[in-house]
Coordinates of C-alpha atoms and ligand atoms in Angstrom, one line a residue:
X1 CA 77.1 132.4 97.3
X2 CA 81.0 132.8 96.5
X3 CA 81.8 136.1 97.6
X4 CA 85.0 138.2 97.2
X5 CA 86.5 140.0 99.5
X6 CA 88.4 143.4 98.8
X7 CA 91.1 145.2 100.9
X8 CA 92.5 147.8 99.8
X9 CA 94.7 150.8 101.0
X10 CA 92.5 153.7 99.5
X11 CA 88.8 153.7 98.4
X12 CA 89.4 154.1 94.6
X13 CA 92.0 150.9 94.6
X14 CA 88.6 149.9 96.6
X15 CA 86.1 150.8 94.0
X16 CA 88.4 149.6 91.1
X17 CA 88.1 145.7 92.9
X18 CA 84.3 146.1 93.4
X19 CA 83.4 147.3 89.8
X20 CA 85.8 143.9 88.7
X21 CA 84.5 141.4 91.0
X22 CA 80.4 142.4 90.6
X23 CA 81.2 140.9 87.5
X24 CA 81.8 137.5 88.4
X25 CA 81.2 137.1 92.3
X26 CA 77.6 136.7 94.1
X27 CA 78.6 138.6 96.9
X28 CA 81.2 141.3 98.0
X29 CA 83.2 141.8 101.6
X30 CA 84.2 144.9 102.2
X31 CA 87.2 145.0 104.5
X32 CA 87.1 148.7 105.4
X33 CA 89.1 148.2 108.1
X34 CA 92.1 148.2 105.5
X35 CA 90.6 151.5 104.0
X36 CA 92.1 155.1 105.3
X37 CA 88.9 157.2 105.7
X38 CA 86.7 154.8 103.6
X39 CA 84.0 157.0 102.3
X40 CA 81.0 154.3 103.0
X41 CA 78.2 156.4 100.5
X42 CA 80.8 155.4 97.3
X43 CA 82.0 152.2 98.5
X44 CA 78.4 150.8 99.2
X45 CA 77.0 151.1 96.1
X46 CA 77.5 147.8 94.1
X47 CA 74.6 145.8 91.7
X48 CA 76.1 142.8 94.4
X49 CA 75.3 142.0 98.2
X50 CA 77.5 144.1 100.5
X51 CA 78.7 142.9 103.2
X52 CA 80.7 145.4 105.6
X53 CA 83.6 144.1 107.6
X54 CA 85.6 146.0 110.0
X55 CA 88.2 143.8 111.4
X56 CA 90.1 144.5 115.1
X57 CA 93.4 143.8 115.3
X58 CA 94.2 140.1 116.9
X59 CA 91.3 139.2 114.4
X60 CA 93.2 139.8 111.1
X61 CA 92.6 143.1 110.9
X62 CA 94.0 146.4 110.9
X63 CA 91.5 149.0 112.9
X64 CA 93.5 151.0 114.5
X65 CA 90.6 152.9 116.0
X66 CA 88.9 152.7 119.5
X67 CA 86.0 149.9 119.9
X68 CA 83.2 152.1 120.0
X69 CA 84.3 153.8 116.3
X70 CA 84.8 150.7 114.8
X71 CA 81.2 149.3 115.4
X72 CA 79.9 152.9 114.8
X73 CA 81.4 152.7 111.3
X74 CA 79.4 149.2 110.9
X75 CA 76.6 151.2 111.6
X76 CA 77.0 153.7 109.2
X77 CA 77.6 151.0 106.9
X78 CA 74.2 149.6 107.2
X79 CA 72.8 153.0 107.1
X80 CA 74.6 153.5 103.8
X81 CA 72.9 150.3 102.0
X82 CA 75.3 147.0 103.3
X83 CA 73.1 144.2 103.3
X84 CA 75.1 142.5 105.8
X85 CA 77.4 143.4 108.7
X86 CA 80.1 141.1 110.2
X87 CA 80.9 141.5 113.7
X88 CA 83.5 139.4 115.6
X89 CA 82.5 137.4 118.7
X90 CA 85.2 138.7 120.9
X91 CA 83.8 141.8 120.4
X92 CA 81.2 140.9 123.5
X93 CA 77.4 141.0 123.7
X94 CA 77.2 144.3 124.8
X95 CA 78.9 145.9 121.0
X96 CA 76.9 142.6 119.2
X97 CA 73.4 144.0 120.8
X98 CA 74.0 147.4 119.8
X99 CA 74.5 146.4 115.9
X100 CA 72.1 143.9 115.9
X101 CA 69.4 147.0 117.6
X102 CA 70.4 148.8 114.6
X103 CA 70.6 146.5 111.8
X104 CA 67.5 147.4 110.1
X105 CA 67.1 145.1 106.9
X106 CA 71.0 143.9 107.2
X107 CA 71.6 140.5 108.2
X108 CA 74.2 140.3 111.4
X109 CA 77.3 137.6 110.7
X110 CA 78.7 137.1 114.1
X111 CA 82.2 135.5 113.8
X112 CA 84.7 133.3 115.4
X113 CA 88.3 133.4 114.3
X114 CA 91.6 131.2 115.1
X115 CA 94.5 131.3 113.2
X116 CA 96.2 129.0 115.2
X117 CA 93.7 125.5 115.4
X118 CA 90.9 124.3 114.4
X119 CA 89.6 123.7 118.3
X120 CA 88.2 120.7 119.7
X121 CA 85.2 122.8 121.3
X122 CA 83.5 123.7 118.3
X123 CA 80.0 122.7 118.9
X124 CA 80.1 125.2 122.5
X125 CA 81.6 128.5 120.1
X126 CA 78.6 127.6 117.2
X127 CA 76.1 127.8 120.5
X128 CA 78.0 131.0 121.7
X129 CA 77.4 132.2 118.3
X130 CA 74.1 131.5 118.6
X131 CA 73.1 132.9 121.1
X132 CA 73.6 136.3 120.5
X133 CA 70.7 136.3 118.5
X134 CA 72.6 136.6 115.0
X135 CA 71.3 136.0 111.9
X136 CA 74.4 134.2 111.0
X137 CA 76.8 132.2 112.3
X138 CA 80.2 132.4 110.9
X139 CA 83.5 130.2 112.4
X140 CA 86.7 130.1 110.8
X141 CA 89.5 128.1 112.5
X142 CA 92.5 127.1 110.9
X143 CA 93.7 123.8 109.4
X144 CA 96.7 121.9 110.9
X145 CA 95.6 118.7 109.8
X146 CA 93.2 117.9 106.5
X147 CA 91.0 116.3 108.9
X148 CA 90.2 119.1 111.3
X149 CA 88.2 119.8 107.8
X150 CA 86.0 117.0 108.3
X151 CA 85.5 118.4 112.4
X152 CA 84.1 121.3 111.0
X153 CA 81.6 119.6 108.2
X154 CA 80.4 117.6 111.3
X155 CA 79.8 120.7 113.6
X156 CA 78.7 122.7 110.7
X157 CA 76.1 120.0 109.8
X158 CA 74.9 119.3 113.5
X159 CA 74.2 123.5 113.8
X160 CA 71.5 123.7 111.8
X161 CA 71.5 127.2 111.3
X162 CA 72.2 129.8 108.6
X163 CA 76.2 129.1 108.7
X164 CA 79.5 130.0 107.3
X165 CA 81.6 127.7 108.4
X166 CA 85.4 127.5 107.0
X167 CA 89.1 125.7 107.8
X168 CA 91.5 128.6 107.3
X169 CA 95.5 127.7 105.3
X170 CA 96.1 125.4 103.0
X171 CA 95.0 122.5 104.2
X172 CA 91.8 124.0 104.7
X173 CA 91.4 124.9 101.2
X174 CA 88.8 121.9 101.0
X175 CA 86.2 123.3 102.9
X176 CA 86.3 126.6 101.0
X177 CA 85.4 124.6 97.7
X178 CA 82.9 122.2 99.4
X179 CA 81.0 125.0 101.2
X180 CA 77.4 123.8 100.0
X181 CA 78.4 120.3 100.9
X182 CA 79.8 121.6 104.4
X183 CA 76.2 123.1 104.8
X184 CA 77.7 127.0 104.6
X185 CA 75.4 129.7 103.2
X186 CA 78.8 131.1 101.7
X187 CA 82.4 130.5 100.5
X188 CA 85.2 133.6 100.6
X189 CA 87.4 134.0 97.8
X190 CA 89.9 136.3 96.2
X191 CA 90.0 138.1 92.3
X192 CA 93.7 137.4 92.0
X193 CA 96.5 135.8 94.1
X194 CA 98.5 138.1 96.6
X195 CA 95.0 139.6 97.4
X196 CA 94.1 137.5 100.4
X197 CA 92.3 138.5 103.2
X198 CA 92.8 135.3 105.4
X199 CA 95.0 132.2 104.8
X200 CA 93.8 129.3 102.5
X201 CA 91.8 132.1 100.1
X202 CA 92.0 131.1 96.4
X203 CA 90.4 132.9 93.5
X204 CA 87.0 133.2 92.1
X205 CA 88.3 132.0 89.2
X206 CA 89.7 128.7 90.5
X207 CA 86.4 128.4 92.7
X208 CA 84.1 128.8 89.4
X209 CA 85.6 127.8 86.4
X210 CA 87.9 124.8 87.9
X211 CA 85.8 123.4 91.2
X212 CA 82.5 124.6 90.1
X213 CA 81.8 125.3 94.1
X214 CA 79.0 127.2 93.4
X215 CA 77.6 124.1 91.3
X216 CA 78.4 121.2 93.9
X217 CA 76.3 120.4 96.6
X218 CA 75.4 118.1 99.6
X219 CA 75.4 115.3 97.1
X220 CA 78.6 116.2 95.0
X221 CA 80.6 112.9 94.7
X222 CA 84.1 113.8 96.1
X223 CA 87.6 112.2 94.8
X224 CA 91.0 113.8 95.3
X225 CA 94.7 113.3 95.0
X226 CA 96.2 112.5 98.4
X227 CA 100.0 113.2 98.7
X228 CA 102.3 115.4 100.8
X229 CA 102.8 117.9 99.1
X230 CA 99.5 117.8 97.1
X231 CA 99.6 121.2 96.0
X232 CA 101.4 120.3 92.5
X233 CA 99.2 117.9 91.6
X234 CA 97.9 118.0 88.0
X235 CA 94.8 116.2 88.4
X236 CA 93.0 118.7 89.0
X237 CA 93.1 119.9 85.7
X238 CA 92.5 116.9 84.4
X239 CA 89.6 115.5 85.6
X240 CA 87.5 118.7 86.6
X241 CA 86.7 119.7 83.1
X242 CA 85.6 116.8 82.0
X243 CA 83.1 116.5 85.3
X244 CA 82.1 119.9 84.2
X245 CA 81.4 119.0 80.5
X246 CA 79.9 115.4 81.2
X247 CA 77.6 117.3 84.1
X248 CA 78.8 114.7 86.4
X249 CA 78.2 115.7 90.1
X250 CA 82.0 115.4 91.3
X251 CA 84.9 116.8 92.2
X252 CA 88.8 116.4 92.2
X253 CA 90.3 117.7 95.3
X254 CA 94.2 118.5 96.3
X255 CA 94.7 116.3 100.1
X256 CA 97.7 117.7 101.9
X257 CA 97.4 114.7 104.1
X258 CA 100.1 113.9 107.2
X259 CA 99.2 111.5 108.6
X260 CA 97.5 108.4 106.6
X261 CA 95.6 106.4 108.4
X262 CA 93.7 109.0 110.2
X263 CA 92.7 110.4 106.8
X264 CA 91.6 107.2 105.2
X265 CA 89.4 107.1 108.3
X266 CA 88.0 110.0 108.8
X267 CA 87.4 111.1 104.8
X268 CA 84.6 108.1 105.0
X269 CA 82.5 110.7 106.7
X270 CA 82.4 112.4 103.1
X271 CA 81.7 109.2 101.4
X272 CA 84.8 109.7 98.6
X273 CA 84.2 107.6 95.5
X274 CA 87.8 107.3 95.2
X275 CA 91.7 108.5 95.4
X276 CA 94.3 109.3 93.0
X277 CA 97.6 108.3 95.6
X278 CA 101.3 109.9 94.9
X279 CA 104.5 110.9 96.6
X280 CA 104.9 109.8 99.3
X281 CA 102.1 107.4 99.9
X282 CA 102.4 104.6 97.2
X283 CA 103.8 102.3 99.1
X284 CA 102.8 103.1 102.7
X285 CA 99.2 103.1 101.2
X286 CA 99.0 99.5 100.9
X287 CA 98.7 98.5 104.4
X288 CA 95.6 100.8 104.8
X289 CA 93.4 99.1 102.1
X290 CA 90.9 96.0 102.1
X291 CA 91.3 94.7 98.8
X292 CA 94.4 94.8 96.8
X293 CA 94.5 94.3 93.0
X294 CA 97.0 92.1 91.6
X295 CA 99.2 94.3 89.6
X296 CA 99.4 96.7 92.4
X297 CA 100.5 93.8 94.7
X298 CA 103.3 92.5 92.2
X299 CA 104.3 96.3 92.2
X300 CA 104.4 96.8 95.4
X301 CA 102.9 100.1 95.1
X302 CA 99.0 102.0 94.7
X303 CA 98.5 104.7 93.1
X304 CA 94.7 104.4 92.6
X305 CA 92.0 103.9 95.1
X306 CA 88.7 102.9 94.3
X307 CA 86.3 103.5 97.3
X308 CA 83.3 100.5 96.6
X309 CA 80.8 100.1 99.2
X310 CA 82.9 101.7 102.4
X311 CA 86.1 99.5 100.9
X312 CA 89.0 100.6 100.2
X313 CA 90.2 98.7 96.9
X314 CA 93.8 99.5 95.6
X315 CA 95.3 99.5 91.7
X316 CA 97.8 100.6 90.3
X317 CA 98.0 102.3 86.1
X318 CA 101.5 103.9 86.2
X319 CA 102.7 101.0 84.3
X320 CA 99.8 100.8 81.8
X321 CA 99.9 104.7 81.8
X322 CA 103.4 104.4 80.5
X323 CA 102.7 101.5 78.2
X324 CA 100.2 103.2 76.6
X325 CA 101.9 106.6 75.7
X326 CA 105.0 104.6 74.3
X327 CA 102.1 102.8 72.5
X328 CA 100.9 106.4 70.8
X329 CA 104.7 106.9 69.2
X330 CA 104.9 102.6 68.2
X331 CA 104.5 99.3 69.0
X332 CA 106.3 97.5 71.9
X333 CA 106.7 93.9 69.7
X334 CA 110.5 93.0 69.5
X335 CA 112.0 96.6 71.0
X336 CA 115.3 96.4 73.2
X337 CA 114.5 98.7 75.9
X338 CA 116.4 100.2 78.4
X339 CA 115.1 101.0 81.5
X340 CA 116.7 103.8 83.9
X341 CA 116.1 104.1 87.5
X342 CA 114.2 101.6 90.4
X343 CA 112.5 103.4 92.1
X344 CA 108.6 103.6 92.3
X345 CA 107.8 104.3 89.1
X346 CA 110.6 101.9 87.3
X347 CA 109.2 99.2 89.7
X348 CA 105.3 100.2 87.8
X349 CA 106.8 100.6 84.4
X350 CA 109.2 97.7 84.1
X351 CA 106.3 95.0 85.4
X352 CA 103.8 96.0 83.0
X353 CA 106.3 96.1 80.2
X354 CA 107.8 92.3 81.1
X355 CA 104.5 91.1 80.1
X356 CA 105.1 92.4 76.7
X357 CA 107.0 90.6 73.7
X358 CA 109.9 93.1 74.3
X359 CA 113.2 93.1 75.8
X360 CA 113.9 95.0 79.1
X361 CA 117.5 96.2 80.3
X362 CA 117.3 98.1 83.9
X363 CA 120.1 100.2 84.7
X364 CA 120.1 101.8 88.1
X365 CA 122.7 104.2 90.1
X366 CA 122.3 101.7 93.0
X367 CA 122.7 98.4 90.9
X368 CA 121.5 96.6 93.8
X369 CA 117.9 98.0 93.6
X370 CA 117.9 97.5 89.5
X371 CA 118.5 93.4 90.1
X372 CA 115.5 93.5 92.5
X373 CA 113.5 94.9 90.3
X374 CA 114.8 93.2 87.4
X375 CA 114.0 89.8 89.1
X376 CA 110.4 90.7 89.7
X377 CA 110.3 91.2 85.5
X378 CA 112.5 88.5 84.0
X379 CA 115.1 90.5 82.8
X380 CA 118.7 91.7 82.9
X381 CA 120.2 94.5 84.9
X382 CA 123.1 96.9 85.1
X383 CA 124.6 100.2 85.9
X384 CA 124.1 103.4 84.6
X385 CA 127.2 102.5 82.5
X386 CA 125.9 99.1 80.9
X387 CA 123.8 101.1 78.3
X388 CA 124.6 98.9 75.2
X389 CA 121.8 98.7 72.5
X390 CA 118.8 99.6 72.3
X391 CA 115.6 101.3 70.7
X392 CA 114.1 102.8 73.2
X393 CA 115.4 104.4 76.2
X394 CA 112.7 105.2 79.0
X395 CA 113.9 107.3 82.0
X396 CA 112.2 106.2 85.3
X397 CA 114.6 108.3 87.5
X398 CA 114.1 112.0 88.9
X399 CA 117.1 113.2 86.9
X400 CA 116.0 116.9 85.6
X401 CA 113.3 117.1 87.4
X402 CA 112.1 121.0 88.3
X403 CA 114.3 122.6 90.0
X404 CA 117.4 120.7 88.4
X405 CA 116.2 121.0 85.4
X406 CA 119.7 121.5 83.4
X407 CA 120.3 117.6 84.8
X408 CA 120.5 114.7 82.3
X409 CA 120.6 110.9 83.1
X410 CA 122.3 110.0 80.5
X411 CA 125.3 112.0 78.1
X412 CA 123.7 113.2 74.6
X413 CA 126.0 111.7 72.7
X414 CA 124.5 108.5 73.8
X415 CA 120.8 108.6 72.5
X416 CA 119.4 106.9 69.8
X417 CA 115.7 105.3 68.5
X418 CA 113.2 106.4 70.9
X419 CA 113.9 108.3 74.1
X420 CA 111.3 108.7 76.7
X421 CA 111.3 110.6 79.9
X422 CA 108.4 109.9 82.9
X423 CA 109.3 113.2 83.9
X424 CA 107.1 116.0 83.0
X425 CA 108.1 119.1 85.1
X426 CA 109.4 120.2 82.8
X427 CA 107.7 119.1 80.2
X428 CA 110.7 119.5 78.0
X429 CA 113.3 118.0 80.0
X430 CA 116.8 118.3 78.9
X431 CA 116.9 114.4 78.2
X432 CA 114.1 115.2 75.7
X433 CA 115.7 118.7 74.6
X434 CA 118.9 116.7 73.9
X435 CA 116.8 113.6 72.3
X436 CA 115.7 116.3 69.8
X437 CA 119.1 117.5 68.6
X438 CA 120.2 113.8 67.7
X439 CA 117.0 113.6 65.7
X440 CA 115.7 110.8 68.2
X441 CA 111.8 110.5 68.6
X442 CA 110.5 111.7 71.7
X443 CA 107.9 111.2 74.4
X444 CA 107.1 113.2 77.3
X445 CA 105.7 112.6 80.4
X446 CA 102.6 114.5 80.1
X447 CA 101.4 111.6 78.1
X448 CA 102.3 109.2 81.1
X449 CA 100.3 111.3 83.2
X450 CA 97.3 112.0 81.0
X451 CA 97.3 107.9 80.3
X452 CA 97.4 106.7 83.8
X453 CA 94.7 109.2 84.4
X454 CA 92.9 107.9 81.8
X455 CA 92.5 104.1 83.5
X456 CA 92.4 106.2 87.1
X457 CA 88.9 107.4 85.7
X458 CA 87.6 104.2 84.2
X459 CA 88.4 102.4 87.3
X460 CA 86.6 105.0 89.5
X461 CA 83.8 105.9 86.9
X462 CA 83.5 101.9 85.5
X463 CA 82.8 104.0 82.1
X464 CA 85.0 104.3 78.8
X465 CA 86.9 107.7 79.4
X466 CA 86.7 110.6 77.5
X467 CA 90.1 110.1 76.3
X468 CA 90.1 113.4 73.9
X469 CA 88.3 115.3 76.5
X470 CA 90.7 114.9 79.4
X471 CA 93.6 115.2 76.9
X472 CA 92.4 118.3 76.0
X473 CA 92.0 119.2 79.6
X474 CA 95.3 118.9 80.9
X475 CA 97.3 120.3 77.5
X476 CA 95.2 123.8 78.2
X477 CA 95.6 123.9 82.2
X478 CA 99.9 123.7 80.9
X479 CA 99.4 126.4 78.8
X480 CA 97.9 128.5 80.9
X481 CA 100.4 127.6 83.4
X482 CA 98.2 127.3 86.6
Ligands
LIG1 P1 111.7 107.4 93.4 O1 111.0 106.1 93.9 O2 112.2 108.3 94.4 O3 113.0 106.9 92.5 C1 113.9 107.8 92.1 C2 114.9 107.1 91.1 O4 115.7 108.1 90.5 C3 115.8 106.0 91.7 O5 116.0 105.0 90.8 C4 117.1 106.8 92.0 O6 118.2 106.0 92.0 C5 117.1 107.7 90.8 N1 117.9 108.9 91.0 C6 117.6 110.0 91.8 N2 118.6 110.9 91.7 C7 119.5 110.4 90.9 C8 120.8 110.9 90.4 N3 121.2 112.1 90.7 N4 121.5 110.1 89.5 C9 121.0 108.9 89.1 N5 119.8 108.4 89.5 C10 119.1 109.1 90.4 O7 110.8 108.2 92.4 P2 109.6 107.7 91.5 O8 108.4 107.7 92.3 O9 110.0 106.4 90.8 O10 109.5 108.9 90.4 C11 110.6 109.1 89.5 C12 110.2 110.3 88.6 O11 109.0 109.9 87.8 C13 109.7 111.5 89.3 O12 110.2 112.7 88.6 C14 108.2 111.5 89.2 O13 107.6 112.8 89.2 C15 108.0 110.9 87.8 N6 106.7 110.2 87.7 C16 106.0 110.5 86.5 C17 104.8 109.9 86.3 C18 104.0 110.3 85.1 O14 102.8 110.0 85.0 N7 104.6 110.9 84.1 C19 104.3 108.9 87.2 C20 105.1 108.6 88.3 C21 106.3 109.2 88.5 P3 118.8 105.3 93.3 O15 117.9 104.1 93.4 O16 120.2 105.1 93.1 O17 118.5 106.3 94.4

């Protein structure tokens, strides 16, 4: 069940957020401790699962009331129709007895909260839970570490009981989407952003129409972009539709991850089919894997890993994602191109393309890093004032990236032929902008993205990709600005 939760000032804000997310949620939470005089006989009256939450305060709440009132008013809630009633284990046996004596046909949620860890103890607080005699057991801890996740599947799993159990902030965010897989009888989520209720929350909308949550399950094959920060990842977008419409049983996941090793570890637990890798793990990376493939060794950097049989096997398609979007706009035979920028990406680009019949020029700020790199591919090398001729110009640097986005690489007056930027927040960078007003042909670094993507999913799938599909994907995700 994804359920929504709703807190609101007054009872017809209240009412407004019910009547809205009945339409679209399996399940609505009730924070009437937010509510000034909720009137219970309105508020519980919805064609969706109540459940009735009054929260103290030093549990997220706001009940300003004595003890005894607030579990009275759960009471009445139950009396009034809530087919559940959450009750806070700190609240002490004694309160937890009296609303479980008077539940009737509502089903008592006894829960833990701490927003501060994810503890080490949690097997003792699911038995504390327990054995109060509730009909669920709900623990919500938060997240300091993407693996304190993986604690919680474990504990979760090992309870065997009718369980919500949930890593609170944003590196919990995991756990809230894999909630069948984690075991939990339900997921919390939010109709619109701002309207959180505890840390981590995302909407009903992400949960449904991007994850699927309420589709996956305990046998939902899990894969995810592991970076720090991982929230901007795009991947997401890209691959999750195309899951959904190929009714493939997987997922593509955001891991905030800190610390590298102890993820690569502990994720096993999951058993991850594989791993899109970016900033700033595509070098470090390397040194956690069994198998390396060649390209990604000459490069010096992963950005792919294929999980195969508990190994971890590493590749790299930056380069071929890059050849293959210059490859839309023309062909590579005989071009004179400039490369700008050595960094990770340059490094990719500039190896894959000295195996083509083309020739490379790579111009860096720090000329020192463009010979290396130029060594590695055959080729010449220069400042970011050697620019000469050329056909196409491809920037590898972070110049105009978001938020410097009025910053150019290279002067306008300069540009010619083809001019390509990897870049793609923005999408239309000033390089391209400028590209366009000397009538130069143009490619953005969406199609980078989208291609590399592309060979990310046949590597992990071993199938042709649906090239259209995912194309199509991650053009409407942009539009709709998620
Ligand atoms: P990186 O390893 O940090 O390299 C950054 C490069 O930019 C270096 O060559 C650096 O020059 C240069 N640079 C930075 N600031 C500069 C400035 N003010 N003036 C001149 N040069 C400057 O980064 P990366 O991983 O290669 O990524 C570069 C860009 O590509 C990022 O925007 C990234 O998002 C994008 N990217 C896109 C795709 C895609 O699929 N479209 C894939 C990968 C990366 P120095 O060596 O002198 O410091």
């Amino acid at each position: 069940m994804i359920c929504v939760s709703i807190s609101e000032k007054t009872n017809d804000e209240a009412i407004k957020q019910i009547r809205a997310a009945e339409k679209i949620a399996d399940a609505i939470e009730i924070r009437l401790d937010s509510i000034e005089e909720p009137d219970l006989n309105r508020l519980i009256n919805s064609t969706k699962p109540i459940i009735a939450t009054n929260r103290k305060k030093g549990e997220g709440g706001n009940f300003e009331g004595s003890e005894e009132e607030r579990i009275s008013l759960l009471i009445e809630a139950i009396k009034n129709g809530a087919e559940y009633a959450d009750i806070e284990l700190s609240s002490g046996k004694q309160a937890i007895s009296k609303l479980i004596g008077e539940k009737g046909k509502a089903r008592i949620i006894v829960s833990y909260h701490n927003f501060t860890e994810t503890p080490e103890s949690l097997d003792v607080i699911i038995d504390e839970i327990s054995s109060t005699g509730c009909d669920i057991i709900k623990i919500a801890a938060f997240a300091n570490d993407i693996t304190d996740n993986i604690r919680m599947f474990e504990a979760a799993k090992k309870s065997g009981k009718n369980i919500i159990a949930l890593c609170m902030g944003e590196k919990g965010e995991i756990s809230r989407i894999l909630y069948k897989k984690f075991g939990s009888i339900l997921t919390y989520s939010i109709m619109e952003k701002g309207k959180e209720t505890a840390p981590g929350q995302i909407t009903i909308q992400l949960m449904k129409n991007l994850y699927r949550a309420d589709k996956l399950n305990k046998e939902t094959q899990i894969l995810g972009t592991i970076g720090k920060p991982a929230k901007y990842s795009r991947s997401i977008f890209m691959f999750n539709p195309v899951y959904e419409k190929l009714k493939l049983n997987k997922v593509h996941l955001k891991f905030e991850v800190d610390n590298l090793a102890k993820f690569l570890s502990e994720i096993k637990k999951l058993k991850p089919a594989g791993f899109a890798v970016t900033t700033p793990y595509k070098e470090e990376v390397l040194k956690h894997l069994d198998e390396i493939d060649e390209t990604a060794r000459e490069i010096g950097a992963v950005n792919t890993i294929v999980v195969k049989d508990n190994k971890l096997i590493g590749y790299n398609t930056d380069g071929i994602g890059a050849k293959r979007a210059i490859q839309e706009k023309t062909v590579l035979e005989g071009k004179n191109i400039v490369i700008i920028g050595a960094g990770g990406a340059a490094k990719a680009v500039s190896y894959v393309l000295s195996k083509e019949n083309c020739n490379l020029r790579i111009l860096n700020r720090t000329v020192e890093k463009a010979k290396e790199i130029a060594k590695k591919a055959g080729c010449e090398y220069g400042s970011l004032n050697d620019l000469g001729n050329f056909d196409l110009l491809l920037n590898c640097t972070s110049v105009g990236m978001s938020p410097n986005e009025s910053e150019t690489p290279i002067e306008k007056k300069h540009l010619k032929g083809i001019v390509m930027d990897i870049v793609y927040k923005p999408i239309m960078t000033t390089l391209l902008k400028e590209a366009k007003e000397q009538r130069c042909e143009t490619i953005d670094g969406i199609s980078m993205l989208l291609h590399q993507g592309i060979e990310q999913y046949r590597l992990w799938m071993g199938i042709e990709p649906p090239i259209e599909l995912m194309r199509e994907s991650l053009w409407k995700s942009l539009s709709e600005k998620q």
